[in-house]
Each structure stands twice: as C-alpha cells, then as structure tokens.
C-alpha cells in the first residue's frame, strides 16, 4: 500500500512538474523583442561586469507581472509589457542585475534539479523545508550580488518595493524577481538595515579619519620651530 501511495503521489507531482515546465515554455514563446536596443546593451554591459560569458536576451511579455528569467543554455529575461517605460532607468538596472545574478549562479538549472528531488521525495517534510530555505537564500544571494554591481542599496530597495504588488503567477521552474510578498518585504527590510549599518560605518570611518588628520596636523605644526625667535 505504501508503494501504491508513493507511485500515486509521484504521478501527481510529475504531472504538476510537467505542467509547470509547459507554462514556462509558453511564457518563453510569448516574449516580444524590444524595439530599442538600449536595454539589450544594458544587459550586455552588466553581463560583462559579472563575467557571465553568455548572451542573455531581454524581451517583453504581456503574460507576466514581474520580471522573470527563463532558460539555462539560452536564457531569456522577460519584463512585463510596458514596465521598462514606466520605471526609472536605475531601477531597471537593479532588476536586470538581480536576474543576471540568477544566471551567474545557475539557479534555473539548480531549481529544475530540486524540482525533480521534490517530485521523488514529495512525502518528506524535510525536503519541503530545505526547498523553501534554498529559495529564500537564493534570492538573498542574488540581492547581495546585484547590490555589489549597482552599488546603490537604497535604489535597489526601491526597485523591490516597485514590484511588490505585482507578484508573478506561480511559475515553479523560473526564478522570478520578487518571490512571495512576505519574503519580499523581509528582503527590503534586510537591505535597509544593511544600508543603515554601512552608513554608520562610513560615518565612524569619516570621524576617525578626521580625528587622525587633526592629530597629525597638530603634531606636525607643534614640531616646527618658528624662523623668528622671540627674545
């Protein structure tokens, strides 16, 4: 009976996985090439900074609500239709950096392999827990990598906030930019806290540098003898 139940669950989750893969391929085919080459040049520029060594094509799609990366060998970055025109360039750059971070980390392929593991061990709670942790940590790692490229955590947090109300459909095989809304808010809070910590460190460094510089000036000036002796 246990074997029968496992086979039944395996079939259900296999159908679920195949359905997810089919939806991803439909999304991929729904992409429309952009008329302006400026965005593609931005993708190539960021790819070079990340040393990706792979061409990532950027397109628009009316079937998604948030930016989504699809594919591993020939990845395609899909933006919601009209989103590029409605967002500041700096925020678009932040989003592109996040998605290209998924490419650099091979997250699409890893996500596909984890989905197979989830199908086989669907009955094990530890697998679901680890899957959730991997997804959360994956997004945090991509956030950190994107911030290291853009060097503007505050603007990156604004880009996250811009898409938090436009969560994508449940496409299991493609890493979407935002993820769950609750997780997204935690990511924004995490980036804000890191920004505040970095700001405090910069202030302390500035004060320390100013103190050291002042001390050097005082020591230097006190060691110089006046050329006009006072009798």
mmCIF file of C-alpha atoms in Angstrom:
data_model
loop_
_atom_site.group_PDB
_atom_site.id
_atom_site.type_symbol
_atom_site.label_atom_id
_atom_site.label_comp_id
_atom_site.label_asym_id
_atom_site.label_seq_id
_atom_site.Cartn_x
_atom_site.Cartn_y
_atom_site.Cartn_z
ATOM 1 C CA UNK A 1 0.000 0.000 0.000
ATOM 2 C CA UNK A 2 2.850 2.366 0.785
ATOM 3 C CA UNK A 3 4.349 1.693 -2.643
ATOM 4 C CA UNK A 4 0.990 2.340 -4.305
ATOM 5 C CA UNK A 5 0.568 5.624 -2.421
ATOM 6 C CA UNK A 6 4.114 6.679 -3.339
ATOM 7 C CA UNK A 7 3.528 5.883 -7.027
ATOM 8 C CA UNK A 8 0.270 7.818 -6.957
ATOM 9 C CA UNK A 9 1.978 10.828 -5.375
ATOM 10 C CA UNK A 10 4.842 10.521 -7.838
ATOM 11 C CA UNK A 11 2.405 10.670 -10.753
ATOM 12 C CA UNK A 12 0.573 13.686 -9.323
ATOM 13 C CA UNK A 13 3.734 15.693 -8.696
ATOM 14 C CA UNK A 14 5.189 14.614 -12.054
ATOM 15 C CA UNK A 15 2.119 15.974 -13.829
ATOM 16 C CA UNK A 16 2.488 19.141 -11.765
ATOM 17 C CA UNK A 17 6.143 19.483 -12.792
ATOM 18 C CA UNK A 18 5.380 18.857 -16.457
ATOM 19 C CA UNK A 19 2.578 21.408 -16.312
ATOM 20 C CA UNK A 20 4.939 23.973 -14.796
ATOM 21 C CA UNK A 21 7.526 23.307 -17.485
ATOM 22 C CA UNK A 22 4.860 23.690 -20.165
ATOM 23 C CA UNK A 23 3.753 27.046 -18.722
ATOM 24 C CA UNK A 24 7.356 28.236 -18.683
ATOM 25 C CA UNK A 25 7.816 27.343 -22.340
ATOM 26 C CA UNK A 26 4.617 29.189 -23.233
ATOM 27 C CA UNK A 27 5.898 32.244 -21.373
ATOM 28 C CA UNK A 28 9.189 31.959 -23.232
ATOM 29 C CA UNK A 29 7.426 31.905 -26.596
ATOM 30 C CA UNK A 30 5.244 34.860 -25.574
ATOM 31 C CA UNK A 31 8.243 37.183 -25.405
ATOM 32 C CA UNK A 32 8.333 40.056 -27.883
ATOM 33 C CA UNK A 33 11.646 41.566 -28.969
ATOM 34 C CA UNK A 34 12.219 45.151 -27.840
ATOM 35 C CA UNK A 35 12.347 47.902 -30.441
ATOM 36 C CA UNK A 36 15.016 49.848 -28.562
ATOM 37 C CA UNK A 37 18.481 48.295 -28.301
ATOM 38 C CA UNK A 38 19.333 50.402 -25.244
ATOM 39 C CA UNK A 39 18.001 47.780 -22.816
ATOM 40 C CA UNK A 40 19.832 44.946 -24.566
ATOM 41 C CA UNK A 41 23.049 46.966 -24.377
ATOM 42 C CA UNK A 42 22.444 47.457 -20.660
ATOM 43 C CA UNK A 43 22.040 43.687 -20.213
ATOM 44 C CA UNK A 44 25.282 43.073 -22.099
ATOM 45 C CA UNK A 45 27.130 45.704 -20.070
ATOM 46 C CA UNK A 46 26.023 44.202 -16.750
ATOM 47 C CA UNK A 47 26.786 40.702 -18.060
ATOM 48 C CA UNK A 48 30.344 41.793 -18.784
ATOM 49 C CA UNK A 49 30.708 43.234 -15.283
ATOM 50 C CA UNK A 50 29.548 39.891 -13.874
ATOM 51 C CA UNK A 51 31.781 37.914 -16.265
ATOM 52 C CA UNK A 52 28.861 35.757 -17.372
ATOM 53 C CA UNK A 53 30.258 34.701 -20.728
ATOM 54 C CA UNK A 54 26.743 34.015 -22.036
ATOM 55 C CA UNK A 55 24.268 36.052 -24.064
ATOM 56 C CA UNK A 56 21.034 36.892 -22.260
ATOM 57 C CA UNK A 57 18.217 38.229 -24.421
ATOM 58 C CA UNK A 58 15.707 40.673 -22.971
ATOM 59 C CA UNK A 59 12.085 40.709 -24.157
ATOM 60 C CA UNK A 60 8.644 41.904 -23.082
ATOM 61 C CA UNK A 61 5.624 39.746 -22.339
ATOM 62 C CA UNK A 62 2.009 40.525 -21.553
ATOM 63 C CA UNK A 63 1.610 37.244 -19.643
ATOM 64 C CA UNK A 64 3.778 38.077 -16.616
ATOM 65 C CA UNK A 65 3.503 40.594 -13.794
ATOM 66 C CA UNK A 66 7.125 40.732 -12.649
ATOM 67 C CA UNK A 67 10.490 40.258 -14.405
ATOM 68 C CA UNK A 68 11.215 36.573 -14.909
ATOM 69 C CA UNK A 69 14.258 34.647 -16.086
ATOM 70 C CA UNK A 70 13.681 31.568 -18.252
ATOM 71 C CA UNK A 71 16.228 29.079 -19.542
ATOM 72 C CA UNK A 72 19.759 27.966 -18.769
ATOM 73 C CA UNK A 73 21.622 27.401 -22.056
ATOM 74 C CA UNK A 74 19.920 30.323 -23.829
ATOM 75 C CA UNK A 75 18.375 32.369 -21.014
ATOM 76 C CA UNK A 76 15.722 34.943 -21.769
ATOM 77 C CA UNK A 77 14.842 37.793 -19.427
ATOM 78 C CA UNK A 78 11.168 38.712 -19.672
ATOM 79 C CA UNK A 79 9.793 42.038 -18.469
ATOM 80 C CA UNK A 80 6.090 42.791 -18.092
ATOM 81 C CA UNK A 81 4.773 44.668 -21.081
ATOM 82 C CA UNK A 82 5.234 48.412 -20.535
ATOM 83 C CA UNK A 83 7.284 48.015 -17.349
ATOM 84 C CA UNK A 84 10.526 49.252 -18.908
ATOM 85 C CA UNK A 85 8.883 52.504 -19.984
ATOM 86 C CA UNK A 86 7.246 53.125 -16.608
ATOM 87 C CA UNK A 87 10.275 52.536 -14.358
ATOM 88 C CA UNK A 88 13.344 54.711 -13.734
ATOM 89 C CA UNK A 89 16.428 53.512 -15.582
ATOM 90 C CA UNK A 90 18.326 52.988 -12.324
ATOM 91 C CA UNK A 91 15.615 50.631 -11.021
ATOM 92 C CA UNK A 92 15.541 48.699 -14.291
ATOM 93 C CA UNK A 93 19.309 48.297 -13.971
ATOM 94 C CA UNK A 94 18.846 46.952 -10.444
ATOM 95 C CA UNK A 95 16.261 44.409 -11.595
ATOM 96 C CA UNK A 96 18.410 43.292 -14.528
ATOM 97 C CA UNK A 97 21.374 42.871 -12.165
ATOM 98 C CA UNK A 98 19.277 40.633 -9.919
ATOM 99 C CA UNK A 99 18.121 38.452 -12.790
ATOM 100 C CA UNK A 100 21.621 38.152 -14.229
ATOM 101 C CA UNK A 101 22.782 37.101 -10.768
ATOM 102 C CA UNK A 102 20.468 34.084 -11.194
ATOM 103 C CA UNK A 103 22.264 33.316 -14.462
ATOM 104 C CA UNK A 104 25.677 33.565 -12.843
ATOM 105 C CA UNK A 105 24.602 31.221 -10.035
ATOM 106 C CA UNK A 106 22.948 28.738 -12.465
ATOM 107 C CA UNK A 107 19.757 28.999 -10.419
ATOM 108 C CA UNK A 108 17.449 27.943 -13.236
ATOM 109 C CA UNK A 109 19.230 24.603 -13.615
ATOM 110 C CA UNK A 110 19.510 24.107 -9.855
ATOM 111 C CA UNK A 111 15.823 24.907 -9.447
ATOM 112 C CA UNK A 112 14.972 22.312 -12.083
ATOM 113 C CA UNK A 113 17.053 19.644 -10.319
ATOM 114 C CA UNK A 114 15.489 20.496 -6.966
ATOM 115 C CA UNK A 115 12.062 20.162 -8.546
ATOM 116 C CA UNK A 116 12.902 16.581 -9.559
ATOM 117 C CA UNK A 117 14.042 15.849 -6.000
ATOM 118 C CA UNK A 118 10.789 17.307 -4.727
ATOM 119 C CA UNK A 119 8.816 15.001 -7.019
ATOM 120 C CA UNK A 120 10.605 11.864 -5.824
ATOM 121 C CA UNK A 121 10.614 12.769 -2.113
ATOM 122 C CA UNK A 122 7.304 14.627 -2.028
ATOM 123 C CA UNK A 123 6.346 12.799 1.165
ATOM 124 C CA UNK A 124 9.280 14.049 3.242
ATOM 125 C CA UNK A 125 8.734 17.303 5.225
ATOM 126 C CA UNK A 126 12.492 17.945 5.378
ATOM 127 C CA UNK A 127 12.620 18.171 1.573
ATOM 128 C CA UNK A 128 9.927 20.852 1.516
ATOM 129 C CA UNK A 129 11.654 22.763 4.306
ATOM 130 C CA UNK A 130 15.047 22.624 2.604
ATOM 131 C CA UNK A 131 13.466 23.624 -0.698
ATOM 132 C CA UNK A 132 11.990 26.700 0.971
ATOM 133 C CA UNK A 133 15.303 27.609 2.589
ATOM 134 C CA UNK A 134 17.167 27.204 -0.695
ATOM 135 C CA UNK A 135 14.728 29.535 -2.454
ATOM 136 C CA UNK A 136 14.970 32.177 0.269
ATOM 137 C CA UNK A 137 18.755 32.056 0.437
ATOM 138 C CA UNK A 138 18.939 32.099 -3.353
ATOM 139 C CA UNK A 139 17.085 35.410 -3.501
ATOM 140 C CA UNK A 140 19.215 36.917 -0.731
ATOM 141 C CA UNK A 141 22.408 35.869 -2.518
ATOM 142 C CA UNK A 142 21.177 37.438 -5.755
ATOM 143 C CA UNK A 143 20.239 40.606 -3.855
ATOM 144 C CA UNK A 144 23.780 40.881 -2.483
ATOM 145 C CA UNK A 145 25.350 40.242 -5.879
ATOM 146 C CA UNK A 146 23.093 42.791 -7.578
ATOM 147 C CA UNK A 147 23.877 45.407 -4.933
ATOM 148 C CA UNK A 148 27.605 44.789 -5.419
ATOM 149 C CA UNK A 149 27.090 45.615 -9.103
ATOM 150 C CA UNK A 150 24.779 48.624 -8.763
ATOM 151 C CA UNK A 151 26.423 49.910 -5.541
ATOM 152 C CA UNK A 152 23.150 51.578 -4.567
ATOM 153 C CA UNK A 153 21.244 49.584 -1.906
ATOM 154 C CA UNK A 154 18.649 52.303 -1.411
ATOM 155 C CA UNK A 155 17.702 52.352 -5.080
ATOM 156 C CA UNK A 156 17.680 48.553 -5.149
ATOM 157 C CA UNK A 157 15.225 48.515 -2.234
ATOM 158 C CA UNK A 158 13.021 50.941 -4.180
ATOM 159 C CA UNK A 159 13.098 48.577 -7.153
ATOM 160 C CA UNK A 160 11.931 45.744 -4.890
ATOM 161 C CA UNK A 161 9.168 47.906 -3.492
ATOM 162 C CA UNK A 162 8.077 48.872 -7.001
ATOM 163 C CA UNK A 163 7.236 45.287 -7.914
ATOM 164 C CA UNK A 164 5.978 44.009 -4.564
ATOM 165 C CA UNK A 165 2.330 44.483 -5.570
ATOM 166 C CA UNK A 166 2.819 42.825 -8.950
ATOM 167 C CA UNK A 167 3.734 39.286 -7.984
ATOM 168 C CA UNK A 168 4.007 36.813 -10.840
ATOM 169 C CA UNK A 169 1.888 33.726 -11.353
ATOM 170 C CA UNK A 170 3.123 30.524 -9.737
ATOM 171 C CA UNK A 171 5.732 29.531 -12.314
ATOM 172 C CA UNK A 172 7.727 26.901 -10.482
ATOM 173 C CA UNK A 173 10.657 26.477 -12.867
ATOM 174 C CA UNK A 174 11.656 30.098 -13.421
ATOM 175 C CA UNK A 175 13.213 32.314 -10.736
ATOM 176 C CA UNK A 176 11.033 35.420 -10.602
ATOM 177 C CA UNK A 177 12.331 38.754 -9.386
ATOM 178 C CA UNK A 178 10.128 39.263 -6.368
ATOM 179 C CA UNK A 179 9.047 35.949 -4.867
ATOM 180 C CA UNK A 180 6.353 35.863 -2.189
ATOM 181 C CA UNK A 181 5.157 39.199 -0.891
ATOM 182 C CA UNK A 182 6.053 38.460 2.738
ATOM 183 C CA UNK A 183 9.526 37.344 1.735
ATOM 184 C CA UNK A 184 9.900 40.446 -0.424
ATOM 185 C CA UNK A 185 9.141 42.751 2.484
ATOM 186 C CA UNK A 186 11.757 40.932 4.576
ATOM 187 C CA UNK A 187 14.293 41.419 1.798
ATOM 188 C CA UNK A 188 13.547 45.154 1.642
ATOM 189 C CA UNK A 189 13.944 45.404 5.419
ATOM 190 C CA UNK A 190 17.207 43.450 5.266
ATOM 191 C CA UNK A 191 18.628 45.758 2.573
ATOM 192 C CA UNK A 192 17.526 48.837 4.509
ATOM 193 C CA UNK A 193 19.227 47.558 7.668
ATOM 194 C CA UNK A 194 22.435 46.815 5.742
ATOM 195 C CA UNK A 195 22.304 50.300 4.237
ATOM 196 C CA UNK A 196 21.957 51.845 7.698
ATOM 197 C CA UNK A 197 24.839 49.755 9.044
ATOM 198 C CA UNK A 198 27.052 50.730 6.115
ATOM 199 C CA UNK A 199 26.122 54.373 6.594
ATOM 200 C CA UNK A 200 27.060 54.199 10.284
ATOM 201 C CA UNK A 201 30.362 52.546 9.382
ATOM 202 C CA UNK A 202 31.099 55.287 6.870
ATOM 203 C CA UNK A 203 30.334 57.942 9.479
ATOM 204 C CA UNK A 204 32.613 56.284 12.025
ATOM 205 C CA UNK A 205 35.338 55.953 9.413
ATOM 206 C CA UNK A 206 34.976 59.627 8.475
ATOM 207 C CA UNK A 207 35.142 60.745 12.113
ATOM 208 C CA UNK A 208 38.157 58.519 12.737
ATOM 209 C CA UNK A 209 39.904 59.841 9.637
ATOM 210 C CA UNK A 210 39.159 63.431 10.634
ATOM 211 C CA UNK A 211 40.480 62.807 14.156
ATOM 212 C CA UNK A 212 43.688 61.220 12.854
ATOM 213 C CA UNK A 213 44.205 64.022 10.332
ATOM 214 C CA UNK A 214 43.678 66.658 13.020
ATOM 215 C CA UNK A 215 46.149 64.914 15.317
ATOM 216 C CA UNK A 216 48.757 64.744 12.559
ATOM 217 C CA UNK A 217 48.354 68.450 11.802
ATOM 218 C CA UNK A 218 48.702 69.379 15.475
ATOM 219 C CA UNK A 219 51.795 67.199 15.938
ATOM 220 C CA UNK A 220 53.352 68.473 12.707
ATOM 221 C CA UNK A 221 52.748 72.142 13.474
ATOM 222 C CA UNK A 222 53.974 71.814 17.046
ATOM 223 C CA UNK A 223 57.225 70.236 15.875
ATOM 224 C CA UNK A 224 58.085 73.106 13.505
ATOM 225 C CA UNK A 225 60.236 75.823 15.070
ATOM 226 C CA UNK A 226 59.418 79.404 14.214
ATOM 227 C CA UNK A 227 62.063 81.080 11.999
ATOM 228 C CA UNK A 228 61.592 84.243 14.031
ATOM 229 C CA UNK A 229 62.843 83.587 17.592
ATOM 230 C CA UNK A 230 61.134 85.536 20.320
ATOM 231 C CA UNK A 231 63.540 87.214 22.766
#
